[in-house]
mmCIF file of C-alpha atoms in Angstrom:
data_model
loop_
_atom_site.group_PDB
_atom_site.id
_atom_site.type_symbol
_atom_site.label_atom_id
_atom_site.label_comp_id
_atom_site.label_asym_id
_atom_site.label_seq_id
_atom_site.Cartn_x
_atom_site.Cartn_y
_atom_site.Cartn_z
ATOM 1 C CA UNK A 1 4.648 15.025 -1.789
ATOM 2 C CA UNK A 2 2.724 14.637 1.419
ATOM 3 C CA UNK A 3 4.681 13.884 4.354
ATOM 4 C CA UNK A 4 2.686 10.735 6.785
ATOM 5 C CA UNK A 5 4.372 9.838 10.211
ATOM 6 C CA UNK A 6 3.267 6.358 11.704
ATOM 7 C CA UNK A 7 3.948 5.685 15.346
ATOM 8 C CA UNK A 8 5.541 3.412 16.784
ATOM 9 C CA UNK A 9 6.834 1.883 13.720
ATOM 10 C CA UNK A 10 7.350 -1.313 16.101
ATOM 11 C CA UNK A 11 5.531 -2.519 18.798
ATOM 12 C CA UNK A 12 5.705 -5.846 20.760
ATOM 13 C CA UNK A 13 2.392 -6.273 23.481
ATOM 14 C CA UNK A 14 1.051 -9.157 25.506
ATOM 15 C CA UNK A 15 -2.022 -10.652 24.539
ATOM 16 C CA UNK A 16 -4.878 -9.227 25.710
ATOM 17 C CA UNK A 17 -4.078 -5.654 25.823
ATOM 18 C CA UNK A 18 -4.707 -3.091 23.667
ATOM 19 C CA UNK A 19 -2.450 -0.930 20.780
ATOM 20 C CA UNK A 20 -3.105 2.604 19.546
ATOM 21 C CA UNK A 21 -1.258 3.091 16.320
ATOM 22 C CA UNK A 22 -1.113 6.944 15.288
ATOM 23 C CA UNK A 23 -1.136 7.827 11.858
ATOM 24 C CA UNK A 24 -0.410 11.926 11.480
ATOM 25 C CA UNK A 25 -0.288 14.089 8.239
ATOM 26 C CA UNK A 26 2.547 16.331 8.590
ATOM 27 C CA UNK A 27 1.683 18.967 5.582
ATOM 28 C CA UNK A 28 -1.822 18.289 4.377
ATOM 29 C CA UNK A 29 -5.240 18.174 5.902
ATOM 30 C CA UNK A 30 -6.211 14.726 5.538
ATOM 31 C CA UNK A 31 -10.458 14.193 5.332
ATOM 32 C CA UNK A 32 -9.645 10.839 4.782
ATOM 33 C CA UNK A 33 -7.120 8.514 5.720
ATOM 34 C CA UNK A 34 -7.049 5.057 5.016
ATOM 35 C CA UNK A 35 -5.787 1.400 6.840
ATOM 36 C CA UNK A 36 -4.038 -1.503 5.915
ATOM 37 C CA UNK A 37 -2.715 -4.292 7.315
ATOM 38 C CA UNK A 38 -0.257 -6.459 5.347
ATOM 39 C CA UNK A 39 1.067 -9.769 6.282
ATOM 40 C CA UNK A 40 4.579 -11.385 5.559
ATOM 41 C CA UNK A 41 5.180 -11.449 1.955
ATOM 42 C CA UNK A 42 1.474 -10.745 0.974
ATOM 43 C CA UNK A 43 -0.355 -7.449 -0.139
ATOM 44 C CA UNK A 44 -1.825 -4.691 1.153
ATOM 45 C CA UNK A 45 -5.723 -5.787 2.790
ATOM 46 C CA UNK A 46 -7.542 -2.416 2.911
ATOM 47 C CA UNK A 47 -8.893 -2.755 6.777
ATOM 48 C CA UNK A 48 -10.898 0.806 6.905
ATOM 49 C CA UNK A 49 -11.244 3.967 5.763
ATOM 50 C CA UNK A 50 -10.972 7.172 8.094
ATOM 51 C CA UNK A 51 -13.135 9.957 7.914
ATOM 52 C CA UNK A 52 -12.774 12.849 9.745
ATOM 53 C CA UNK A 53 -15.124 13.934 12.206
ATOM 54 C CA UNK A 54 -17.417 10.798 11.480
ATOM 55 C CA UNK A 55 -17.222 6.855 12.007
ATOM 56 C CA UNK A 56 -15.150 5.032 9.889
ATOM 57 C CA UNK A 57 -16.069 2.843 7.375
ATOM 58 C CA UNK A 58 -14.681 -1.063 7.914
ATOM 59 C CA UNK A 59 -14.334 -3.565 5.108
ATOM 60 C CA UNK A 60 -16.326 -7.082 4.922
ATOM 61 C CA UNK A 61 -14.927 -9.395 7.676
ATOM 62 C CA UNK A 62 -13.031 -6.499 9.740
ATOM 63 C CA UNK A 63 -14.257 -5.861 13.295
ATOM 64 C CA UNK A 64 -14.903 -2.855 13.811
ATOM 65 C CA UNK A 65 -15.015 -3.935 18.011
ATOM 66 C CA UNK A 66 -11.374 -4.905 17.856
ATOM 67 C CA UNK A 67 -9.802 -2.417 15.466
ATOM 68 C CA UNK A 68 -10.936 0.752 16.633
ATOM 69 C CA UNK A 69 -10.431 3.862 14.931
ATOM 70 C CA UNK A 70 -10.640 7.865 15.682
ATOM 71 C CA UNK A 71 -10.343 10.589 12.823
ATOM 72 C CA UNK A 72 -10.603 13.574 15.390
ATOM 73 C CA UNK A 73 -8.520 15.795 13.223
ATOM 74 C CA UNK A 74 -7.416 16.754 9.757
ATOM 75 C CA UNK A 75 -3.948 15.805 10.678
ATOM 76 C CA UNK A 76 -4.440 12.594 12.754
ATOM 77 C CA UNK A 77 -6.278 9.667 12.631
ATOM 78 C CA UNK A 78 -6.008 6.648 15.025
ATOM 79 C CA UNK A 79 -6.128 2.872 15.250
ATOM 80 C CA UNK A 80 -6.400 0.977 18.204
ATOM 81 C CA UNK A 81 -5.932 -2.865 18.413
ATOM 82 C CA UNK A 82 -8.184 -3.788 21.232
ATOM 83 C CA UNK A 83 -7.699 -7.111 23.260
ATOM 84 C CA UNK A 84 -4.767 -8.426 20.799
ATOM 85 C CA UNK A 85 -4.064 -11.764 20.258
ATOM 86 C CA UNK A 86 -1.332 -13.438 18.202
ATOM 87 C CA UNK A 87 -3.217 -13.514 15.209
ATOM 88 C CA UNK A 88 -3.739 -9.662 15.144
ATOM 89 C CA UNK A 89 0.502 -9.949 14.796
ATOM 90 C CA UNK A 90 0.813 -7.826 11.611
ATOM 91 C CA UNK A 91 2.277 -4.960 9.698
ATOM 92 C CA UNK A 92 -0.271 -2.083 9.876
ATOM 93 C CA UNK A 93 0.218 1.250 7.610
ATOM 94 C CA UNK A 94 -1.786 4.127 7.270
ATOM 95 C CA UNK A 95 -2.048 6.491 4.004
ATOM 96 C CA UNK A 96 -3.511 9.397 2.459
ATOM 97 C CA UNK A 97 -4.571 10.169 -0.728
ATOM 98 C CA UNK A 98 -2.585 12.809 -2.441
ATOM 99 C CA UNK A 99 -3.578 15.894 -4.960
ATOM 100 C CA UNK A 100 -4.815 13.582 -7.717
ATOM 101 C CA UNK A 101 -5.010 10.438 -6.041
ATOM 102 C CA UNK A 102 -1.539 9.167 -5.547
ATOM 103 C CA UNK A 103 -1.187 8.056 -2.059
ATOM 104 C CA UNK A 104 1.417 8.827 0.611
ATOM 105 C CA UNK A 105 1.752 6.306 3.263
ATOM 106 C CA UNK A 106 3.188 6.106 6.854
ATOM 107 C CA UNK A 107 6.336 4.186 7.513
ATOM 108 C CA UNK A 108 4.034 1.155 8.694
ATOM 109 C CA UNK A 109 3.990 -0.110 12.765
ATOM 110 C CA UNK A 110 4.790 -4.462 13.001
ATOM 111 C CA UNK A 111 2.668 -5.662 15.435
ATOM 112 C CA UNK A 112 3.609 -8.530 17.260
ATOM 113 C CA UNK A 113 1.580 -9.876 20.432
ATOM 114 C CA UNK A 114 2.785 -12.361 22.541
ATOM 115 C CA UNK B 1 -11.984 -9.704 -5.321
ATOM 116 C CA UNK B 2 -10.824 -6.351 -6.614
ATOM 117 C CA UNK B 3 -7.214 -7.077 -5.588
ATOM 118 C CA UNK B 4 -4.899 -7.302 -8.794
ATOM 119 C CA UNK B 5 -2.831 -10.176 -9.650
ATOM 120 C CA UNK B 6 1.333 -10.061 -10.108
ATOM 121 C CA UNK B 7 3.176 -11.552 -11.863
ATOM 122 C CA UNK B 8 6.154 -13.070 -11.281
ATOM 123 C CA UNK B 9 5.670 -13.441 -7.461
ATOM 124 C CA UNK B 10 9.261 -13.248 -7.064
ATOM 125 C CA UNK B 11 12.116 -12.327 -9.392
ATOM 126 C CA UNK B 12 15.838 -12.526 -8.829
ATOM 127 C CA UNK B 13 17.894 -10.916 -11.434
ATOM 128 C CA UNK B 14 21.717 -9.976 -12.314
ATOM 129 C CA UNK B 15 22.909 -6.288 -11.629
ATOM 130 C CA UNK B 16 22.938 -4.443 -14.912
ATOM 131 C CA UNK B 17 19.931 -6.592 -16.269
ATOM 132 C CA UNK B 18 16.098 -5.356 -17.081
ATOM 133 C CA UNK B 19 13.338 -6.548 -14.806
ATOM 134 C CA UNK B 20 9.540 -6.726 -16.103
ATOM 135 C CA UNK B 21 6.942 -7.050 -13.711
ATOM 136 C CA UNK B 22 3.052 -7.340 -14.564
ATOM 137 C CA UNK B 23 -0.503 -6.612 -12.815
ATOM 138 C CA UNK B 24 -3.290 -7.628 -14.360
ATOM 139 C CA UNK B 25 -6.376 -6.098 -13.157
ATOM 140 C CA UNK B 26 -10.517 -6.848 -13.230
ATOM 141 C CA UNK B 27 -12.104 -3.637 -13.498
ATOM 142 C CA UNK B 28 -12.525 -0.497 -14.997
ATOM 143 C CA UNK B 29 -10.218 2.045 -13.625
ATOM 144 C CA UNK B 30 -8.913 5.663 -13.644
ATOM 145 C CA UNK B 31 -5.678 5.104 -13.119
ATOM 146 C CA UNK B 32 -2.769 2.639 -12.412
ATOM 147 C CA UNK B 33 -0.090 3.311 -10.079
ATOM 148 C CA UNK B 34 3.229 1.289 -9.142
ATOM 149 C CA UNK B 35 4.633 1.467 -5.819
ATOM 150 C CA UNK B 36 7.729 0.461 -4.226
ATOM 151 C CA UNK B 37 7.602 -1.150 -0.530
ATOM 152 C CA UNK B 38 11.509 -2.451 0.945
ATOM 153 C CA UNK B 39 11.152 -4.780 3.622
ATOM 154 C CA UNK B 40 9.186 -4.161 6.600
ATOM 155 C CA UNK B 41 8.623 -0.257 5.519
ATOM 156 C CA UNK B 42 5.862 1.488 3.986
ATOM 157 C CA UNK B 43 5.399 2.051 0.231
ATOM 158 C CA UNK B 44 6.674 4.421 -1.776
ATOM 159 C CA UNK B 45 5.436 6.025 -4.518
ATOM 160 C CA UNK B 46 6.657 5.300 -8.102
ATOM 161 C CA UNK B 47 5.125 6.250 -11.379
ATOM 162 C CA UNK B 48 1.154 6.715 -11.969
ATOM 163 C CA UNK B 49 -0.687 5.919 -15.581
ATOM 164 C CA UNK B 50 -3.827 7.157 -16.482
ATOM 165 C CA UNK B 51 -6.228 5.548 -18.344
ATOM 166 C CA UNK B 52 -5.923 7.272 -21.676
ATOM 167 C CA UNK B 53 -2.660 6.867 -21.569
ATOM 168 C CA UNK B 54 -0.497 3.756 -23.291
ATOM 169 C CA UNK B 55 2.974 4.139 -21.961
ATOM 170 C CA UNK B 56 4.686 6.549 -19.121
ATOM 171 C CA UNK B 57 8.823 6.853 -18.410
ATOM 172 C CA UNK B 58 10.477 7.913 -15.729
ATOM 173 C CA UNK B 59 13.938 7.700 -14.915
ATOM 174 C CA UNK B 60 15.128 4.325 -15.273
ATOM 175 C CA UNK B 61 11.437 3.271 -15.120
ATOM 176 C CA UNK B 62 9.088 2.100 -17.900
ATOM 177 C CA UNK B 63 5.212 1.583 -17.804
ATOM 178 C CA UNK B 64 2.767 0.449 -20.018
ATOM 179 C CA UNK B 65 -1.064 -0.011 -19.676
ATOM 180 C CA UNK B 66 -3.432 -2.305 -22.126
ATOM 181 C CA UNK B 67 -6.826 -1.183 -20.530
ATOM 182 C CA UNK B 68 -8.604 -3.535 -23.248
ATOM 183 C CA UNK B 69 -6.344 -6.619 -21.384
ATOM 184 C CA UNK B 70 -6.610 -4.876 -18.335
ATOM 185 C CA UNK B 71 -3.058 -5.057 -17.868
ATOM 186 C CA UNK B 72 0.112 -3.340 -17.125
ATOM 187 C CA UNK B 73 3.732 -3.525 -16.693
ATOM 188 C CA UNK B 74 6.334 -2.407 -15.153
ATOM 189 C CA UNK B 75 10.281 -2.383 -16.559
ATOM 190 C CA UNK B 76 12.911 -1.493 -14.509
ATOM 191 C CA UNK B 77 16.160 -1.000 -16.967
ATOM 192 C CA UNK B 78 19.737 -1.535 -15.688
ATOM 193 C CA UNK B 79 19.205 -2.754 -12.452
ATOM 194 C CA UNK B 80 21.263 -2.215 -9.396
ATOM 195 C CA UNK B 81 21.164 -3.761 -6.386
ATOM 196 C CA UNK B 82 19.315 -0.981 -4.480
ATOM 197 C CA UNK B 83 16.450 -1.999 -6.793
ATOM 198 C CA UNK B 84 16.195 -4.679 -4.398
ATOM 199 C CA UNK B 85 12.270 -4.717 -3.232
ATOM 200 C CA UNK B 86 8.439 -5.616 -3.085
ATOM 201 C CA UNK B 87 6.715 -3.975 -5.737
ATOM 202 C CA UNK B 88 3.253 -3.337 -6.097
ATOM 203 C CA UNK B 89 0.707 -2.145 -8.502
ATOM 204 C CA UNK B 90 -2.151 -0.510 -7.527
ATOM 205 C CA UNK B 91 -5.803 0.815 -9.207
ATOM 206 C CA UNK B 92 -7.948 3.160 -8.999
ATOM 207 C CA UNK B 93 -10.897 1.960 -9.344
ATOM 208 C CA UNK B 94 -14.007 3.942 -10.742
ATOM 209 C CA UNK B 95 -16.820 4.489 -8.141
ATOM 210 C CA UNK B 96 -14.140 3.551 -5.722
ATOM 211 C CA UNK B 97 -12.121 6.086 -3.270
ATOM 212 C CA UNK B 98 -9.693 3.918 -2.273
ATOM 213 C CA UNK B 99 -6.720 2.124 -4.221
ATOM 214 C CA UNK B 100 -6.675 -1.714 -4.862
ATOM 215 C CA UNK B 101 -2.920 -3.636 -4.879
ATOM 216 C CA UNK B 102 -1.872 -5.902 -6.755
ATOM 217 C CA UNK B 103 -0.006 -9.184 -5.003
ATOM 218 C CA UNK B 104 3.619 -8.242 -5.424
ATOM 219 C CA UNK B 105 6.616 -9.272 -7.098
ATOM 220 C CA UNK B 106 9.826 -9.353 -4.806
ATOM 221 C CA UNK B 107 12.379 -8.511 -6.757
ATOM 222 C CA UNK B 108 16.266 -9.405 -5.591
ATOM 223 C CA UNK B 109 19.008 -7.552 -8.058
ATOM 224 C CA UNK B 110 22.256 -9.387 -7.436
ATOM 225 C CA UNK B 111 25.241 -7.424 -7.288
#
């Protein structure tokens, strides 16, 4: 299957700055990737999907101010936690969809802001 | 909400026995997927159901769908202790692009 890389798969920042989280597709050309975020012991939210060479498209109640993201590529798409507070202290993982819609996901980055 | 609902939440079990996990769902879909997520990793992919179809092996692994209950489950047979995870289950919705998760069952397999 499709091989995602997530970076940094931890990350530990002081409130108030800002996080880029890179999500890359190692072996397929991703036109759209999608984000999560997923906190302790609870499911996968759907935050946005990624499209490539356009803007991304946020869910109801997301920000799209604070949780900035850039599909410049086929093979990379970006999300950047802008101005982080504790709350935004999360797990955050990126994914693809596969041949026939099975998804492959990144290894997931924790967030923690202090 | 589109999410899918899990049941049990959590589910602690003996090495050796069978473990039976269940999504229930809201809409209509294309397909049904399970995934597998260990602690504080991403999810991996497990076994994927398609709406014609009733029931799908593979491996040690056992799925069935009722799309007129909109329901599935999931039966892991003869556990072992590497078992030991979050699993999810996850739709495919129709009209939708994206997939929809379920809430999880953490299952613990006790050596």
């Amino acid at each position: 299957g499709a091989v995602v890389s997530q970076h940094p798969s931890w990350v530990i920042c002081k409130s108030g700055t800002s996080v880029k989280i890179e999500c890359r597709s190692l072996d397929f050309q991703a036109t759209t990737m999608f984000w999560y975020r997923q906190f302790p012991k609870q499911s996968l939210m759907l935050m946005a999907t990624s499209n490539e060479g356009s803007k991304a498209t946020y869910e109801q109640g997301v920000e799209k101010d604070k949780f900035l993201i850039n599909h410049a590529s086929l093979t990379l798409s970006t999300l950047t936690v802008t101005s982080a507070h504790p709350e935004d202290s999360s797990f955050y993982i990126c994914s693809q969809l596969g041949g026939i819609t099975e998804a492959f996901f990144g290894q997931g980055t924790r967030l923690t802001v202090v | 909400s589109q999410q899918g609902e899990e049941d049990p939440q959590a589910l602690s079990i003996q090495e050796g026995e069978n473990a039976t996990m269940n999504c229930s769902y809201k809409t209509s879909i294309n397909n049904l997927q399970w995934y597998r997520q260990n602690s504080g990793r991403g999810l991996v992919h497990l076994i994927l159901i398609r709406s014609n179809e009733r029931e799908k092996h593979s491996g040690r692994l056992r799925v069935t769908l009722d799309t007129s209950k909109k329901s599935s489950s999931l039966l892991i047979t003869a556990s072992r202790a590497a078992d030991t995870a979050s699993y999810f289950c996850a739709t495919d919705q129709t009209g939708a692009n994206n997939l929809f998760f379920g809430t999880g069952t953490r299952l613990t397999v006790i050596p």
